[in-house]
Amino acid sequence: MSQQNYRICANCIMDTSDAGISFDARGWCDYCNNYHDNILPNWHTDERGQAEIDTMVAKIRKDGEGREYDSLLGISGGVDSSYLAYLAKEKFGLRPLIFHVDAGWNSQQAVHNIERIVEGLGLHLHTEVINWQEMKDLQLAYFKAQVPHLDTPQDHAFFASLYNFAAKHKIKYILNGGNYSTECVREPLEWAYHASDLVQLKDIHSRFGKRPLKTFPLSDIFTYKLYYRYIKGVQVWRPLNCVPYIKDEAMQLLIDKFGWQKYAHKHYESRFTRFYEGYWQPTKFGYDKRRAHFSSLILTNQMSRDEALEKIAKPAYDEATIAQDFEYIATKLDISVEELRALHDGPNKSWRDYKSRQGLIDLGTKVMRAVGVQRAIIR
């Protein structure tokens, strides 16, 4: 991007590394305006949020009568899902089955945190272990496709496993850690295309993969948003939008109560995600997801803009760790460091270079925005 055309929001730190960003006369970006105009007026963590909690908890308990578990809660070891597990058991009195997907990239911190939460709350854990040979083949296919959304194989395995399990075992409620407090600014699709677009996943794998995906969990966006929801009756609830949720306070509670461990940044509980978000995307594509993450915290008054600017000016992690992770990722993918560097230096592509269902997804997003279900900007 030309420095001459570079702009950064005067209120948050989103900038023209998002090619679709727009600014008003004040210099505020569309994410900030959308937050104040569309999200904040419809985000209730007061008695209205409590009323939603009371209603949903009563429904979940009633529908779960006579069953071992009344809900399913996916956990990564990160703060959102860990804190949600605490709320579900200790504050709401629910009986969730804790569900984890091991896609081969867990950090020791993630494993530790999941163990501490499950044991500390006396909950049961179900772990789905993804066939590594298939996972590795799909992961390498995304590297070869030269797209920025390298985390799609891992993300797809997570949500597909979760939704498929809920539908198969007739668990009606999935508790989801998604929230406005830390995610009101969403990364643009250029940075993080829909992991749920099965058409694109299959196209990339058919071009660059070598091994059939015989056991890898698959689920199309329309399968879980339409078929699972309206035919199978699987509902998703995001309780963190109903309570005051301050990230640092939640982490401190988890540390004090369970011996939970902090990690450097959002999503870094996965060693692969740390590498791809902290090194690969910024150096290869010029995208730094921390801009969206910090901007969310700025808008929700959990970080000052000056602090965010100071943090974003520094690399996500140090050179020594990058070198270690570079070798670790290459070795785990059964390629040389030189081959991985050659992929890094190859021609950049985007989701638009491959088949997709973006047209239909756009239509669905417009419908969800019209009925007030989708409020964050997705473009």
mmCIF file of C-alpha atoms in Angstrom:
data_model
loop_
_atom_site.group_PDB
_atom_site.id
_atom_site.type_symbol
_atom_site.label_atom_id
_atom_site.label_comp_id
_atom_site.label_asym_id
_atom_site.label_seq_id
_atom_site.Cartn_x
_atom_site.Cartn_y
_atom_site.Cartn_z
ATOM 1 C CA MET A 1 0.000 0.000 0.000
ATOM 2 C CA SER A 2 1.302 3.448 -0.859
ATOM 3 C CA GLN A 3 2.207 5.593 2.166
ATOM 4 C CA GLN A 4 0.633 8.482 0.293
ATOM 5 C CA ASN A 5 -2.762 6.763 0.414
ATOM 6 C CA TYR A 6 -2.391 5.392 3.939
ATOM 7 C CA ARG A 7 -5.045 6.320 6.510
ATOM 8 C CA ILE A 8 -5.744 5.215 10.046
ATOM 9 C CA CYS A 9 -8.929 5.761 12.033
ATOM 10 C CA ALA A 10 -8.861 8.718 14.406
ATOM 11 C CA ASN A 11 -10.777 6.749 17.049
ATOM 12 C CA CYS A 12 -9.527 3.129 16.843
ATOM 13 C CA ILE A 13 -6.480 1.730 15.011
ATOM 14 C CA MET A 14 -8.088 0.076 11.999
ATOM 15 C CA ASP A 15 -6.414 1.355 8.844
ATOM 16 C CA THR A 16 -6.227 0.983 5.086
ATOM 17 C CA SER A 17 -4.636 -2.456 5.359
ATOM 18 C CA ASP A 18 -8.380 -3.206 5.244
ATOM 19 C CA ALA A 19 -8.990 -2.270 1.607
ATOM 20 C CA GLY A 20 -12.718 -1.771 2.160
ATOM 21 C CA ILE A 21 -12.512 0.607 5.088
ATOM 22 C CA SER A 22 -14.202 4.018 4.877
ATOM 23 C CA PHE A 23 -13.947 7.164 6.974
ATOM 24 C CA ASP A 24 -16.350 9.952 7.859
ATOM 25 C CA ALA A 25 -15.594 13.665 8.097
ATOM 26 C CA ARG A 26 -14.238 13.232 11.635
ATOM 27 C CA GLY A 27 -11.802 10.577 10.472
ATOM 28 C CA TRP A 28 -13.744 7.809 12.225
ATOM 29 C CA CYS A 29 -13.939 4.490 10.381
ATOM 30 C CA ASP A 30 -17.073 2.541 9.548
ATOM 31 C CA TYR A 31 -16.306 -0.006 12.291
ATOM 32 C CA CYS A 32 -16.464 2.723 14.944
ATOM 33 C CA ASN A 33 -19.653 4.201 13.517
ATOM 34 C CA ASN A 34 -21.254 0.766 13.263
ATOM 35 C CA TYR A 35 -20.334 0.061 16.886
ATOM 36 C CA HIS A 36 -21.978 3.240 18.171
ATOM 37 C CA ASP A 37 -24.956 3.189 15.806
ATOM 38 C CA ASN A 38 -25.766 -0.500 15.606
ATOM 39 C CA ILE A 39 -24.033 -2.623 18.240
ATOM 40 C CA LEU A 40 -23.999 -0.528 21.412
ATOM 41 C CA PRO A 41 -27.726 0.396 21.399
ATOM 42 C CA ASN A 42 -28.630 -3.293 21.076
ATOM 43 C CA TRP A 43 -26.076 -4.749 23.503
ATOM 44 C CA HIS A 44 -27.551 -5.174 26.977
ATOM 45 C CA THR A 45 -25.549 -6.331 29.985
ATOM 46 C CA ASP A 46 -27.951 -4.876 32.553
ATOM 47 C CA GLU A 47 -31.284 -6.246 33.743
ATOM 48 C CA ARG A 48 -32.271 -6.901 30.120
ATOM 49 C CA GLY A 49 -29.253 -9.158 29.695
ATOM 50 C CA GLN A 50 -30.093 -10.887 32.963
ATOM 51 C CA ALA A 51 -33.642 -11.448 31.738
ATOM 52 C CA GLU A 52 -32.270 -13.177 28.626
ATOM 53 C CA ILE A 53 -30.023 -15.318 30.819
ATOM 54 C CA ASP A 54 -32.951 -16.305 33.067
ATOM 55 C CA THR A 55 -35.097 -17.236 30.070
ATOM 56 C CA MET A 56 -32.389 -19.234 28.273
ATOM 57 C CA VAL A 57 -31.169 -21.025 31.399
ATOM 58 C CA ALA A 58 -34.736 -22.094 32.207
ATOM 59 C CA LYS A 59 -35.179 -23.458 28.658
ATOM 60 C CA ILE A 60 -31.851 -25.294 28.689
ATOM 61 C CA ARG A 61 -32.523 -26.851 32.078
ATOM 62 C CA LYS A 62 -36.033 -27.938 31.076
ATOM 63 C CA ASP A 63 -34.962 -29.439 27.748
ATOM 64 C CA GLY A 64 -32.003 -31.119 29.474
ATOM 65 C CA GLU A 65 -34.055 -32.911 32.113
ATOM 66 C CA GLY A 66 -33.185 -36.594 32.239
ATOM 67 C CA ARG A 67 -30.087 -36.132 30.090
ATOM 68 C CA GLU A 68 -26.480 -36.367 31.274
ATOM 69 C CA TYR A 69 -25.681 -32.980 29.719
ATOM 70 C CA ASP A 70 -27.973 -30.083 28.948
ATOM 71 C CA SER A 71 -25.599 -28.267 26.588
ATOM 72 C CA LEU A 72 -22.325 -28.406 24.681
ATOM 73 C CA LEU A 73 -19.506 -25.925 25.230
ATOM 74 C CA GLY A 74 -16.496 -25.779 22.931
ATOM 75 C CA ILE A 75 -13.252 -24.889 24.700
ATOM 76 C CA SER A 76 -9.866 -23.883 23.296
ATOM 77 C CA GLY A 77 -7.997 -22.942 26.441
ATOM 78 C CA GLY A 78 -8.415 -19.240 25.646
ATOM 79 C CA VAL A 79 -10.057 -16.723 27.939
ATOM 80 C CA ASP A 80 -13.487 -16.465 26.247
ATOM 81 C CA SER A 81 -14.337 -20.166 26.320
ATOM 82 C CA SER A 82 -12.685 -20.739 29.714
ATOM 83 C CA TYR A 83 -14.625 -17.906 31.350
ATOM 84 C CA LEU A 84 -17.831 -19.076 29.689
ATOM 85 C CA ALA A 85 -17.348 -22.541 31.209
ATOM 86 C CA TYR A 86 -17.017 -20.919 34.631
ATOM 87 C CA LEU A 87 -20.205 -18.883 34.138
ATOM 88 C CA ALA A 88 -22.162 -21.849 32.773
ATOM 89 C CA LYS A 89 -21.412 -24.080 35.746
ATOM 90 C CA GLU A 90 -20.964 -21.702 38.674
ATOM 91 C CA LYS A 91 -23.317 -18.837 37.826
ATOM 92 C CA PHE A 92 -25.994 -20.433 35.622
ATOM 93 C CA GLY A 93 -26.078 -23.901 37.180
ATOM 94 C CA LEU A 94 -25.916 -25.636 33.790
ATOM 95 C CA ARG A 95 -24.441 -29.065 33.014
ATOM 96 C CA PRO A 96 -22.439 -28.575 29.816
ATOM 97 C CA LEU A 97 -20.274 -31.208 28.220
ATOM 98 C CA ILE A 98 -16.930 -29.528 27.578
ATOM 99 C CA PHE A 99 -15.883 -30.200 23.989
ATOM 100 C CA HIS A 100 -12.367 -29.786 22.655
ATOM 101 C CA VAL A 101 -10.911 -30.447 19.218
ATOM 102 C CA ASP A 102 -7.249 -31.400 19.046
ATOM 103 C CA ALA A 103 -6.152 -30.454 15.535
ATOM 104 C CA GLY A 104 -2.481 -31.033 16.304
ATOM 105 C CA TRP A 105 -1.485 -27.453 17.109
ATOM 106 C CA ASN A 106 -2.269 -27.085 20.824
ATOM 107 C CA SER A 107 0.238 -25.215 22.950
ATOM 108 C CA GLN A 108 1.135 -26.490 26.419
ATOM 109 C CA GLN A 109 -0.722 -23.479 27.831
ATOM 110 C CA ALA A 110 -3.913 -24.541 26.064
ATOM 111 C CA VAL A 111 -3.674 -28.095 27.414
ATOM 112 C CA HIS A 112 -2.934 -26.799 30.918
ATOM 113 C CA ASN A 113 -5.827 -24.334 30.875
ATOM 114 C CA ILE A 114 -8.355 -26.882 29.640
ATOM 115 C CA GLU A 115 -7.298 -29.350 32.348
ATOM 116 C CA ARG A 116 -7.505 -26.689 35.068
ATOM 117 C CA ILE A 117 -10.984 -25.551 33.984
ATOM 118 C CA VAL A 118 -12.429 -29.053 33.604
ATOM 119 C CA GLU A 119 -11.004 -30.341 36.877
ATOM 120 C CA GLY A 120 -11.727 -27.145 38.799
ATOM 121 C CA LEU A 121 -15.371 -27.101 37.747
ATOM 122 C CA GLY A 122 -15.915 -30.851 37.967
ATOM 123 C CA LEU A 123 -17.084 -31.057 34.362
ATOM 124 C CA HIS A 124 -16.626 -33.805 31.781
ATOM 125 C CA LEU A 125 -14.386 -33.310 28.765
ATOM 126 C CA HIS A 126 -14.853 -34.855 25.335
ATOM 127 C CA THR A 127 -11.890 -34.475 22.983
ATOM 128 C CA GLU A 128 -12.062 -35.057 19.244
ATOM 129 C CA VAL A 129 -8.608 -35.832 17.842
ATOM 130 C CA ILE A 130 -8.299 -34.973 14.160
ATOM 131 C CA ASN A 131 -6.451 -37.439 11.934
ATOM 132 C CA TRP A 132 -3.081 -35.726 11.689
ATOM 133 C CA GLN A 133 -2.198 -37.016 8.221
ATOM 134 C CA GLU A 134 -5.402 -35.502 6.815
ATOM 135 C CA MET A 135 -5.032 -32.323 8.853
ATOM 136 C CA LYS A 136 -1.428 -31.921 7.705
ATOM 137 C CA ASP A 137 -2.372 -32.433 4.056
ATOM 138 C CA LEU A 138 -5.164 -29.848 4.227
ATOM 139 C CA GLN A 139 -2.999 -27.394 6.145
ATOM 140 C CA LEU A 140 -0.211 -27.671 3.592
ATOM 141 C CA ALA A 141 -2.745 -27.209 0.782
ATOM 142 C CA TYR A 142 -3.682 -23.819 2.242
ATOM 143 C CA PHE A 143 -0.026 -22.809 2.376
ATOM 144 C CA LYS A 144 0.363 -23.803 -1.278
ATOM 145 C CA ALA A 145 -2.804 -21.897 -2.190
ATOM 146 C CA GLN A 146 -0.984 -18.730 -1.000
ATOM 147 C CA VAL A 147 -4.065 -17.381 0.792
ATOM 148 C CA PRO A 148 -3.905 -15.369 4.022
ATOM 149 C CA HIS A 149 -6.574 -17.404 5.851
ATOM 150 C CA LEU A 150 -4.258 -20.266 6.822
ATOM 151 C CA ASP A 151 -6.220 -21.067 9.968
ATOM 152 C CA THR A 152 -9.220 -22.341 8.005
ATOM 153 C CA PRO A 153 -8.328 -26.060 8.367
ATOM 154 C CA GLN A 154 -8.107 -25.721 12.151
ATOM 155 C CA ASP A 155 -11.186 -23.490 12.465
ATOM 156 C CA HIS A 156 -13.252 -25.723 10.190
ATOM 157 C CA ALA A 157 -12.285 -28.792 12.221
ATOM 158 C CA PHE A 158 -13.379 -26.985 15.389
ATOM 159 C CA PHE A 159 -16.826 -25.841 14.371
ATOM 160 C CA ALA A 160 -17.670 -28.828 12.155
ATOM 161 C CA SER A 161 -16.797 -31.294 14.921
ATOM 162 C CA LEU A 162 -18.827 -29.311 17.447
ATOM 163 C CA TYR A 163 -21.955 -28.938 15.329
ATOM 164 C CA ASN A 164 -21.831 -32.477 13.961
ATOM 165 C CA PHE A 165 -21.518 -33.855 17.501
ATOM 166 C CA ALA A 166 -24.435 -31.770 18.778
ATOM 167 C CA ALA A 167 -26.686 -32.885 15.919
ATOM 168 C CA LYS A 168 -25.675 -36.547 16.201
ATOM 169 C CA HIS A 169 -26.197 -36.715 19.966
ATOM 170 C CA LYS A 170 -29.308 -34.522 19.975
ATOM 171 C CA ILE A 171 -27.816 -31.825 22.180
ATOM 172 C CA LYS A 172 -30.033 -28.811 21.581
ATOM 173 C CA TYR A 173 -27.869 -26.011 22.916
ATOM 174 C CA ILE A 174 -24.335 -24.917 22.079
ATOM 175 C CA LEU A 175 -22.829 -22.315 24.392
ATOM 176 C CA ASN A 176 -20.565 -20.059 22.350
ATOM 177 C CA GLY A 177 -17.902 -17.671 23.657
ATOM 178 C CA GLY A 178 -18.343 -15.146 20.846
ATOM 179 C CA ASN A 179 -18.875 -11.658 22.220
ATOM 180 C CA TYR A 180 -18.997 -7.950 21.408
ATOM 181 C CA SER A 181 -16.671 -6.999 24.252
ATOM 182 C CA THR A 182 -13.529 -8.309 22.546
ATOM 183 C CA GLU A 183 -14.832 -8.917 19.009
ATOM 184 C CA CYS A 184 -17.027 -5.963 18.014
ATOM 185 C CA VAL A 185 -14.535 -5.185 15.241
ATOM 186 C CA ARG A 186 -14.337 -8.181 12.937
ATOM 187 C CA GLU A 187 -11.389 -8.873 10.667
ATOM 188 C CA PRO A 188 -12.279 -8.211 7.005
ATOM 189 C CA LEU A 189 -12.675 -11.230 4.725
ATOM 190 C CA GLU A 190 -9.393 -10.387 2.982
ATOM 191 C CA TRP A 191 -7.672 -11.249 6.260
ATOM 192 C CA ALA A 192 -9.868 -14.077 7.500
ATOM 193 C CA TYR A 193 -12.256 -15.609 4.989
ATOM 194 C CA HIS A 194 -15.155 -17.794 6.172
ATOM 195 C CA ALA A 195 -13.764 -21.080 7.517
ATOM 196 C CA SER A 196 -17.284 -22.475 7.083
ATOM 197 C CA ASP A 197 -17.271 -22.160 3.275
ATOM 198 C CA LEU A 198 -16.973 -25.844 2.399
ATOM 199 C CA VAL A 199 -16.949 -25.106 -1.346
ATOM 200 C CA GLN A 200 -13.723 -23.166 -0.985
ATOM 201 C CA LEU A 201 -12.129 -25.679 1.360
ATOM 202 C CA LYS A 202 -12.813 -28.508 -1.079
ATOM 203 C CA ASP A 203 -11.575 -26.480 -4.048
ATOM 204 C CA ILE A 204 -8.267 -25.630 -2.390
ATOM 205 C CA HIS A 205 -7.806 -29.200 -1.228
ATOM 206 C CA SER A 206 -8.628 -30.627 -4.662
ATOM 207 C CA ARG A 207 -5.945 -28.416 -6.237
ATOM 208 C CA PHE A 208 -3.172 -28.771 -3.697
ATOM 209 C CA GLY A 209 -3.984 -31.709 -1.428
ATOM 210 C CA LYS A 210 -2.763 -35.252 -1.940
ATOM 211 C CA ARG A 211 -4.682 -37.300 0.629
ATOM 212 C CA PRO A 212 -8.471 -37.893 0.666
ATOM 213 C CA LEU A 213 -10.272 -36.319 3.628
ATOM 214 C CA LYS A 214 -11.908 -39.554 4.760
ATOM 215 C CA THR A 215 -12.345 -38.720 8.462
ATOM 216 C CA PHE A 216 -11.760 -34.959 8.600
ATOM 217 C CA PRO A 217 -14.916 -33.290 10.011
ATOM 218 C CA LEU A 218 -16.799 -31.303 7.386
ATOM 219 C CA SER A 219 -19.866 -29.071 7.641
ATOM 220 C CA ASP A 220 -21.053 -26.358 5.291
ATOM 221 C CA ILE A 221 -22.200 -22.994 6.641
ATOM 222 C CA PHE A 222 -25.740 -23.621 5.425
ATOM 223 C CA THR A 223 -25.791 -27.058 7.039
ATOM 224 C CA TYR A 224 -25.270 -25.717 10.523
ATOM 225 C CA LYS A 225 -27.102 -22.401 10.110
ATOM 226 C CA LEU A 226 -30.194 -23.888 8.451
ATOM 227 C CA TYR A 227 -30.426 -27.689 8.613
ATOM 228 C CA TYR A 228 -28.973 -28.158 12.091
ATOM 229 C CA ARG A 229 -30.824 -25.124 13.452
ATOM 230 C CA TYR A 230 -34.290 -25.595 11.979
ATOM 231 C CA ILE A 231 -34.456 -29.332 11.325
ATOM 232 C CA LYS A 232 -32.240 -30.728 14.087
ATOM 233 C CA GLY A 233 -33.129 -27.969 16.563
ATOM 234 C CA VAL A 234 -29.543 -27.058 17.521
ATOM 235 C CA GLN A 235 -29.441 -23.526 18.945
ATOM 236 C CA VAL A 236 -26.380 -21.360 19.612
ATOM 237 C CA TRP A 237 -26.355 -19.000 22.576
ATOM 238 C CA ARG A 238 -23.684 -16.370 23.363
ATOM 239 C CA PRO A 239 -24.043 -15.629 27.081
ATOM 240 C CA LEU A 240 -20.998 -13.325 27.225
ATOM 241 C CA ASN A 241 -23.099 -10.704 25.450
ATOM 242 C CA CYS A 242 -25.508 -10.715 28.387
ATOM 243 C CA VAL A 243 -23.036 -10.012 31.196
ATOM 244 C CA PRO A 244 -20.430 -7.310 31.862
ATOM 245 C CA TYR A 245 -17.350 -8.959 30.359
ATOM 246 C CA ILE A 246 -13.968 -7.322 30.879
ATOM 247 C CA LYS A 247 -11.153 -9.434 29.477
ATOM 248 C CA ASP A 248 -8.448 -8.625 32.044
ATOM 249 C CA GLU A 249 -10.845 -9.141 34.959
ATOM 250 C CA ALA A 250 -12.002 -12.462 33.525
ATOM 251 C CA MET A 251 -8.403 -13.660 33.118
ATOM 252 C CA GLN A 252 -7.530 -12.672 36.672
ATOM 253 C CA LEU A 253 -10.534 -14.579 38.001
ATOM 254 C CA LEU A 254 -9.477 -17.671 36.053
ATOM 255 C CA ILE A 255 -5.916 -17.354 37.349
ATOM 256 C CA ASP A 256 -7.045 -16.958 40.968
ATOM 257 C CA LYS A 257 -9.668 -19.709 40.937
ATOM 258 C CA PHE A 258 -8.114 -22.332 38.676
ATOM 259 C CA GLY A 259 -4.422 -21.603 38.174
ATOM 260 C CA TRP A 260 -5.190 -20.727 34.550
ATOM 261 C CA GLN A 261 -2.245 -19.335 32.560
ATOM 262 C CA LYS A 262 -2.193 -16.100 30.566
ATOM 263 C CA TYR A 263 -0.957 -16.120 26.989
ATOM 264 C CA ALA A 264 0.553 -13.310 24.965
ATOM 265 C CA HIS A 265 -2.431 -12.403 22.801
ATOM 266 C CA LYS A 266 -5.899 -13.423 21.610
ATOM 267 C CA HIS A 267 -5.855 -16.833 19.839
ATOM 268 C CA TYR A 268 -2.243 -17.548 20.824
ATOM 269 C CA GLU A 269 -3.344 -20.622 22.777
ATOM 270 C CA SER A 270 -2.709 -22.356 19.435
ATOM 271 C CA ARG A 271 0.955 -22.457 18.465
ATOM 272 C CA PHE A 272 0.026 -22.431 14.787
ATOM 273 C CA THR A 273 -2.322 -19.469 15.151
ATOM 274 C CA ARG A 274 0.391 -17.513 16.959
ATOM 275 C CA PHE A 275 2.753 -18.148 14.040
ATOM 276 C CA TYR A 276 0.283 -17.363 11.287
ATOM 277 C CA GLU A 277 -1.298 -14.284 12.915
ATOM 278 C CA GLY A 278 1.859 -12.966 14.545
ATOM 279 C CA TYR A 279 4.348 -13.551 11.738
ATOM 280 C CA TRP A 280 3.008 -14.970 8.470
ATOM 281 C CA GLN A 281 0.144 -12.563 7.811
ATOM 282 C CA PRO A 282 1.954 -9.327 8.770
ATOM 283 C CA THR A 283 5.165 -10.115 6.851
ATOM 284 C CA LYS A 284 3.618 -11.753 3.776
ATOM 285 C CA PHE A 285 0.349 -9.845 3.373
ATOM 286 C CA GLY A 286 0.643 -6.739 5.541
ATOM 287 C CA TYR A 287 -2.348 -7.778 7.669
ATOM 288 C CA ASP A 288 -2.100 -7.606 11.462
ATOM 289 C CA LYS A 289 -5.147 -9.032 13.205
ATOM 290 C CA ARG A 290 -4.138 -7.260 16.379
ATOM 291 C CA ARG A 291 -5.559 -4.106 14.773
ATOM 292 C CA ALA A 292 -9.060 -5.562 14.942
ATOM 293 C CA HIS A 293 -8.527 -7.106 18.379
ATOM 294 C CA PHE A 294 -7.120 -3.903 19.911
ATOM 295 C CA SER A 295 -9.753 -1.763 18.188
ATOM 296 C CA SER A 296 -12.473 -3.860 19.813
ATOM 297 C CA LEU A 297 -10.883 -3.221 23.212
ATOM 298 C CA ILE A 298 -10.607 0.512 22.460
ATOM 299 C CA LEU A 299 -14.301 0.741 21.601
ATOM 300 C CA THR A 300 -15.310 -1.166 24.740
ATOM 301 C CA ASN A 301 -13.037 1.001 26.942
ATOM 302 C CA GLN A 302 -10.623 -1.782 27.860
ATOM 303 C CA MET A 303 -7.575 -0.246 26.145
ATOM 304 C CA SER A 304 -6.591 3.295 25.246
ATOM 305 C CA ARG A 305 -5.802 4.189 21.657
ATOM 306 C CA ASP A 306 -2.317 5.297 22.699
ATOM 307 C CA GLU A 307 -1.659 1.930 24.334
ATOM 308 C CA ALA A 308 -2.905 0.144 21.215
ATOM 309 C CA LEU A 309 -0.651 2.237 18.974
ATOM 310 C CA GLU A 310 2.314 1.467 21.213
ATOM 311 C CA LYS A 311 1.578 -2.276 21.116
ATOM 312 C CA ILE A 312 0.928 -2.459 17.365
ATOM 313 C CA ALA A 313 4.227 -0.704 16.654
ATOM 314 C CA LYS A 314 6.067 -3.712 18.063
ATOM 315 C CA PRO A 315 6.195 -7.192 16.445
ATOM 316 C CA ALA A 316 3.767 -9.700 17.901
ATOM 317 C CA TYR A 317 6.619 -11.812 19.241
ATOM 318 C CA ASP A 318 10.402 -11.913 19.296
ATOM 319 C CA GLU A 319 12.776 -13.055 16.542
ATOM 320 C CA ALA A 320 14.076 -16.038 18.514
ATOM 321 C CA THR A 321 10.572 -17.434 19.048
ATOM 322 C CA ILE A 322 9.698 -16.805 15.394
ATOM 323 C CA ALA A 323 12.743 -18.834 14.316
ATOM 324 C CA GLN A 324 11.786 -21.662 16.685
ATOM 325 C CA ASP A 325 8.209 -21.678 15.446
ATOM 326 C CA PHE A 326 9.309 -21.521 11.797
ATOM 327 C CA GLU A 327 11.305 -24.698 12.270
ATOM 328 C CA TYR A 328 8.567 -26.319 14.354
ATOM 329 C CA ILE A 329 5.850 -25.628 11.757
ATOM 330 C CA ALA A 330 8.012 -26.835 8.855
ATOM 331 C CA THR A 331 9.023 -30.027 10.672
ATOM 332 C CA LYS A 332 5.438 -30.796 11.692
ATOM 333 C CA LEU A 333 4.294 -30.342 8.092
ATOM 334 C CA ASP A 334 7.113 -32.621 6.849
ATOM 335 C CA ILE A 335 8.730 -29.941 4.715
ATOM 336 C CA SER A 336 12.052 -28.154 5.043
ATOM 337 C CA VAL A 337 12.476 -24.658 6.458
ATOM 338 C CA GLU A 338 13.611 -23.611 2.974
ATOM 339 C CA GLU A 339 10.384 -24.928 1.442
ATOM 340 C CA LEU A 340 8.326 -23.053 4.011
ATOM 341 C CA ARG A 341 10.277 -19.857 3.318
ATOM 342 C CA ALA A 342 9.705 -20.333 -0.413
ATOM 343 C CA LEU A 343 5.951 -20.535 0.256
ATOM 344 C CA HIS A 344 6.201 -17.361 2.318
ATOM 345 C CA ASP A 345 7.926 -15.599 -0.574
ATOM 346 C CA GLY A 346 5.507 -16.908 -3.226
ATOM 347 C CA PRO A 347 2.835 -14.846 -5.021
ATOM 348 C CA ASN A 348 0.006 -13.731 -2.738
ATOM 349 C CA LYS A 349 -3.552 -14.797 -3.498
ATOM 350 C CA SER A 350 -6.922 -14.297 -1.836
ATOM 351 C CA TRP A 351 -10.177 -16.142 -1.318
ATOM 352 C CA ARG A 352 -11.371 -14.665 -4.629
ATOM 353 C CA ASP A 353 -8.894 -16.851 -6.542
ATOM 354 C CA TYR A 354 -10.830 -19.993 -5.585
ATOM 355 C CA LYS A 355 -14.386 -21.245 -5.748
ATOM 356 C CA SER A 356 -16.649 -20.013 -2.975
ATOM 357 C CA ARG A 357 -20.201 -19.523 -1.816
ATOM 358 C CA GLN A 358 -19.625 -15.879 -0.993
ATOM 359 C CA GLY A 359 -22.586 -14.742 -3.078
ATOM 360 C CA LEU A 360 -25.009 -16.833 -1.040
ATOM 361 C CA ILE A 361 -23.207 -15.979 2.199
ATOM 362 C CA ASP A 362 -23.552 -12.261 1.383
ATOM 363 C CA LEU A 363 -27.271 -12.744 0.853
ATOM 364 C CA GLY A 364 -27.596 -14.587 4.165
ATOM 365 C CA THR A 365 -25.619 -11.861 5.950
ATOM 366 C CA LYS A 366 -27.920 -9.162 4.553
ATOM 367 C CA VAL A 367 -30.950 -11.075 5.792
ATOM 368 C CA MET A 368 -29.406 -11.508 9.258
ATOM 369 C CA ARG A 369 -28.553 -7.808 9.436
ATOM 370 C CA ALA A 370 -32.081 -6.889 8.375
ATOM 371 C CA VAL A 371 -33.623 -8.928 11.196
ATOM 372 C CA GLY A 372 -31.051 -7.747 13.751
ATOM 373 C CA VAL A 373 -29.193 -11.023 14.241
ATOM 374 C CA GLN A 374 -25.911 -9.867 12.676
ATOM 375 C CA ARG A 375 -24.698 -6.458 13.854
ATOM 376 C CA ALA A 376 -20.910 -6.498 13.409
ATOM 377 C CA ILE A 377 -19.556 -5.524 9.985
ATOM 378 C CA ILE A 378 -18.581 -8.518 7.833
ATOM 379 C CA ARG A 379 -17.106 -7.652 4.454
#
